[in-house]
CSV table of C-alpha atoms in Angstrom, one decimal:
chain,number,residue,atom,x,y,z
A,1119,UNK,CA,0.0,0.0,0.0
A,1120,UNK,CA,2.9,2.4,0.8
A,1121,UNK,CA,4.4,1.7,-2.7
A,1122,UNK,CA,1.1,2.6,-4.3
A,1123,UNK,CA,0.9,5.8,-2.3
A,1124,UNK,CA,4.4,6.7,-3.4
A,1125,UNK,CA,3.6,5.9,-7.0
A,1126,UNK,CA,0.6,8.2,-6.6
A,1127,UNK,CA,2.8,10.9,-5.2
A,1128,UNK,CA,5.1,10.7,-8.3
A,1129,UNK,CA,1.9,10.8,-10.5
A,1130,UNK,CA,0.9,14.0,-8.7
A,1131,UNK,CA,4.1,15.6,-9.9
A,1132,UNK,CA,3.4,14.5,-13.4
A,1133,UNK,CA,0.0,16.2,-13.2
A,1134,UNK,CA,1.7,19.5,-12.7
A,1135,UNK,CA,3.2,19.1,-16.2
A,1136,UNK,CA,0.2,17.3,-17.8
A,1137,UNK,CA,-2.5,20.0,-17.2
A,1138,UNK,CA,-0.4,22.9,-18.5
A,1139,UNK,CA,0.7,20.8,-21.5
A,1140,UNK,CA,-3.0,20.1,-22.4
A,1141,UNK,CA,-4.1,23.6,-21.4
A,1142,UNK,CA,-6.8,22.0,-19.2
A,1143,UNK,CA,-7.4,19.1,-16.9
A,1144,UNK,CA,-8.3,16.0,-18.9
A,1145,UNK,CA,-11.6,14.2,-18.5
A,1146,UNK,CA,-9.9,11.6,-16.2
A,1147,UNK,CA,-8.5,14.2,-13.9
A,1148,UNK,CA,-9.2,13.1,-10.3
A,1149,UNK,CA,-11.2,16.3,-9.5
A,1150,UNK,CA,-13.4,15.8,-12.6
A,1151,UNK,CA,-14.0,12.2,-11.8
A,1152,UNK,CA,-14.9,13.0,-8.2
A,1153,UNK,CA,-17.2,15.7,-9.3
A,1154,UNK,CA,-19.1,13.3,-11.7
A,1155,UNK,CA,-19.3,10.4,-9.4
A,1156,UNK,CA,-20.0,12.1,-6.1
A,1157,UNK,CA,-22.4,14.6,-7.5
A,1158,UNK,CA,-24.4,11.7,-9.0
A,1159,UNK,CA,-24.3,9.8,-5.7
A,1160,UNK,CA,-25.2,12.8,-3.5
A,1161,UNK,CA,-27.7,14.1,-6.1
A,1162,UNK,CA,-26.3,17.6,-5.9
A,1163,UNK,CA,-23.6,19.6,-7.6
A,1164,UNK,CA,-20.3,19.7,-5.7
A,1165,UNK,CA,-18.4,22.9,-5.1
A,1166,UNK,CA,-14.9,23.2,-6.5
A,1167,UNK,CA,-13.5,22.7,-3.0
A,1168,UNK,CA,-15.7,19.7,-2.4
A,1169,UNK,CA,-14.6,18.1,-5.7
A,1170,UNK,CA,-11.0,18.8,-4.7
A,1171,UNK,CA,-11.5,17.2,-1.3
A,1172,UNK,CA,-13.1,14.2,-2.8
A,1173,UNK,CA,-10.4,13.9,-5.4
A,1174,UNK,CA,-7.8,13.9,-2.7
A,1175,UNK,CA,-9.7,11.1,-0.9
A,1176,UNK,CA,-10.0,9.1,-4.0
A,1177,UNK,CA,-6.3,9.3,-4.8
A,1178,UNK,CA,-5.5,8.5,-1.1
A,1179,UNK,CA,-7.5,5.2,-1.5
A,1180,UNK,CA,-6.9,4.3,-5.2
A,1181,UNK,CA,-3.1,4.4,-5.3
A,1182,UNK,CA,-2.5,2.3,-2.2
A,1183,UNK,CA,-5.2,-0.2,-3.3
A,1184,UNK,CA,-3.5,-0.6,-6.7
A,1185,UNK,CA,-0.2,-1.1,-4.9
A,1186,UNK,CA,-1.7,-3.7,-2.7
A,1187,UNK,CA,-3.1,-5.6,-5.7
A,1188,UNK,CA,0.2,-5.4,-7.5
A,1189,UNK,CA,1.9,-6.7,-4.3
A,1190,UNK,CA,-0.3,-9.8,-4.6
A,1191,UNK,CA,0.2,-10.2,-8.4
A,1192,UNK,CA,3.8,-9.3,-8.5
A,1193,UNK,CA,5.4,-12.6,-7.6
A,1194,UNK,CA,4.3,-14.1,-10.9
A,1195,UNK,CA,6.8,-11.8,-12.7
A,1196,UNK,CA,9.4,-11.8,-10.0
A,1197,UNK,CA,12.3,-12.4,-12.4
A,1198,UNK,CA,11.5,-9.5,-14.7
A,1199,UNK,CA,13.5,-6.3,-14.5
A,1200,UNK,CA,12.1,-3.3,-12.8
A,1201,UNK,CA,11.0,-1.3,-15.8
A,1202,UNK,CA,9.1,-4.1,-17.6
A,1203,UNK,CA,7.4,-5.0,-14.3
A,1204,UNK,CA,6.4,-1.4,-13.7
A,1205,UNK,CA,5.1,-1.0,-17.3
A,1206,UNK,CA,3.1,-4.2,-16.9
A,1207,UNK,CA,1.5,-2.7,-13.8
A,1208,UNK,CA,0.9,0.5,-15.7
A,1209,UNK,CA,-0.7,-1.5,-18.5
A,1210,UNK,CA,-3.0,-3.2,-16.1
A,1211,UNK,CA,-4.1,0.1,-14.6
A,1212,UNK,CA,-4.7,1.5,-18.0
A,1213,UNK,CA,-6.8,-1.6,-19.0
A,1214,UNK,CA,-8.7,-1.3,-15.7
A,1215,UNK,CA,-9.5,2.4,-16.3
A,1216,UNK,CA,-10.6,1.8,-19.9
A,1217,UNK,CA,-13.2,-0.6,-18.5
A,1218,UNK,CA,-14.1,1.2,-15.3
A,1219,UNK,CA,-14.5,4.8,-16.7
A,1220,UNK,CA,-17.2,3.9,-19.2
A,1221,UNK,CA,-18.9,1.4,-16.9
A,1222,UNK,CA,-19.1,3.9,-14.0
A,1223,UNK,CA,-19.7,6.9,-16.4
A,1224,UNK,CA,-16.8,8.5,-14.5
A,1225,UNK,CA,-15.6,10.5,-17.5
A,1226,UNK,CA,-16.9,11.8,-20.8
A,1227,UNK,CA,-17.0,9.1,-23.5
A,1228,UNK,CA,-13.5,8.2,-24.5
A,1229,UNK,CA,-14.2,8.8,-28.1
A,1230,UNK,CA,-14.6,12.5,-27.3
A,1231,UNK,CA,-11.1,12.7,-25.8
A,1232,UNK,CA,-8.2,14.3,-27.8
A,1233,UNK,CA,-5.3,12.2,-28.9
A,1234,UNK,CA,-3.1,14.1,-26.4
A,1235,UNK,CA,-5.5,13.2,-23.6
A,1236,UNK,CA,-5.2,9.5,-24.5
A,1237,UNK,CA,-1.4,9.8,-24.7
A,1238,UNK,CA,-1.2,11.4,-21.3
A,1239,UNK,CA,-3.3,8.7,-19.8
A,1240,UNK,CA,-0.9,6.1,-21.2
A,1241,UNK,CA,2.0,8.1,-19.9
A,1242,UNK,CA,0.6,8.6,-16.4
A,1243,UNK,CA,-0.3,4.9,-15.9
A,1244,UNK,CA,3.2,4.0,-17.1
A,1245,UNK,CA,4.8,6.4,-14.7
A,1246,UNK,CA,2.6,5.2,-11.9
A,1247,UNK,CA,3.5,1.6,-12.6
A,1248,UNK,CA,7.3,2.2,-12.8
A,1249,UNK,CA,7.2,4.4,-9.7
A,1250,UNK,CA,5.1,1.9,-7.7
A,1251,UNK,CA,7.3,-1.0,-8.7
A,1252,UNK,CA,10.5,0.9,-7.8
A,1253,UNK,CA,9.0,1.9,-4.5
A,1254,UNK,CA,7.9,-1.7,-3.8
A,1255,UNK,CA,11.4,-3.0,-4.7
A,1256,UNK,CA,13.0,-0.4,-2.5
A,1257,UNK,CA,10.7,-1.2,0.4
A,1258,UNK,CA,11.0,-5.0,0.1
A,1259,UNK,CA,14.8,-5.0,-0.2
A,1260,UNK,CA,16.4,-5.6,3.2
């Protein structure tokens, strides 16, 4: 769970580059997802601050849970080098999000996203995967 939280922290740094690069937060930005999901659940529109708070909560849970799941699945690729293992985790997160976002209606439809938004999602899941794997390797090494 700690490794997933650290991977999420590295991802937060990437977001500070992603949003200015795009000129806006993408449809899968945590605040936008929080706003869509929580507003629907509470049946009221969230304020910007509420969406920001919920996004923080979602990130605080999501990264560690992904790290925990990876810790369970990781032994099956124990002999792989760090980067391929991290990229495999990133690919798994990307696949999960490609299924979960439409299923939960967490984002605008993916066919409305720009090519750059798709590319940034691939990049951020890859960065999360490699950072999480590196953190897990560092934490697990005596």
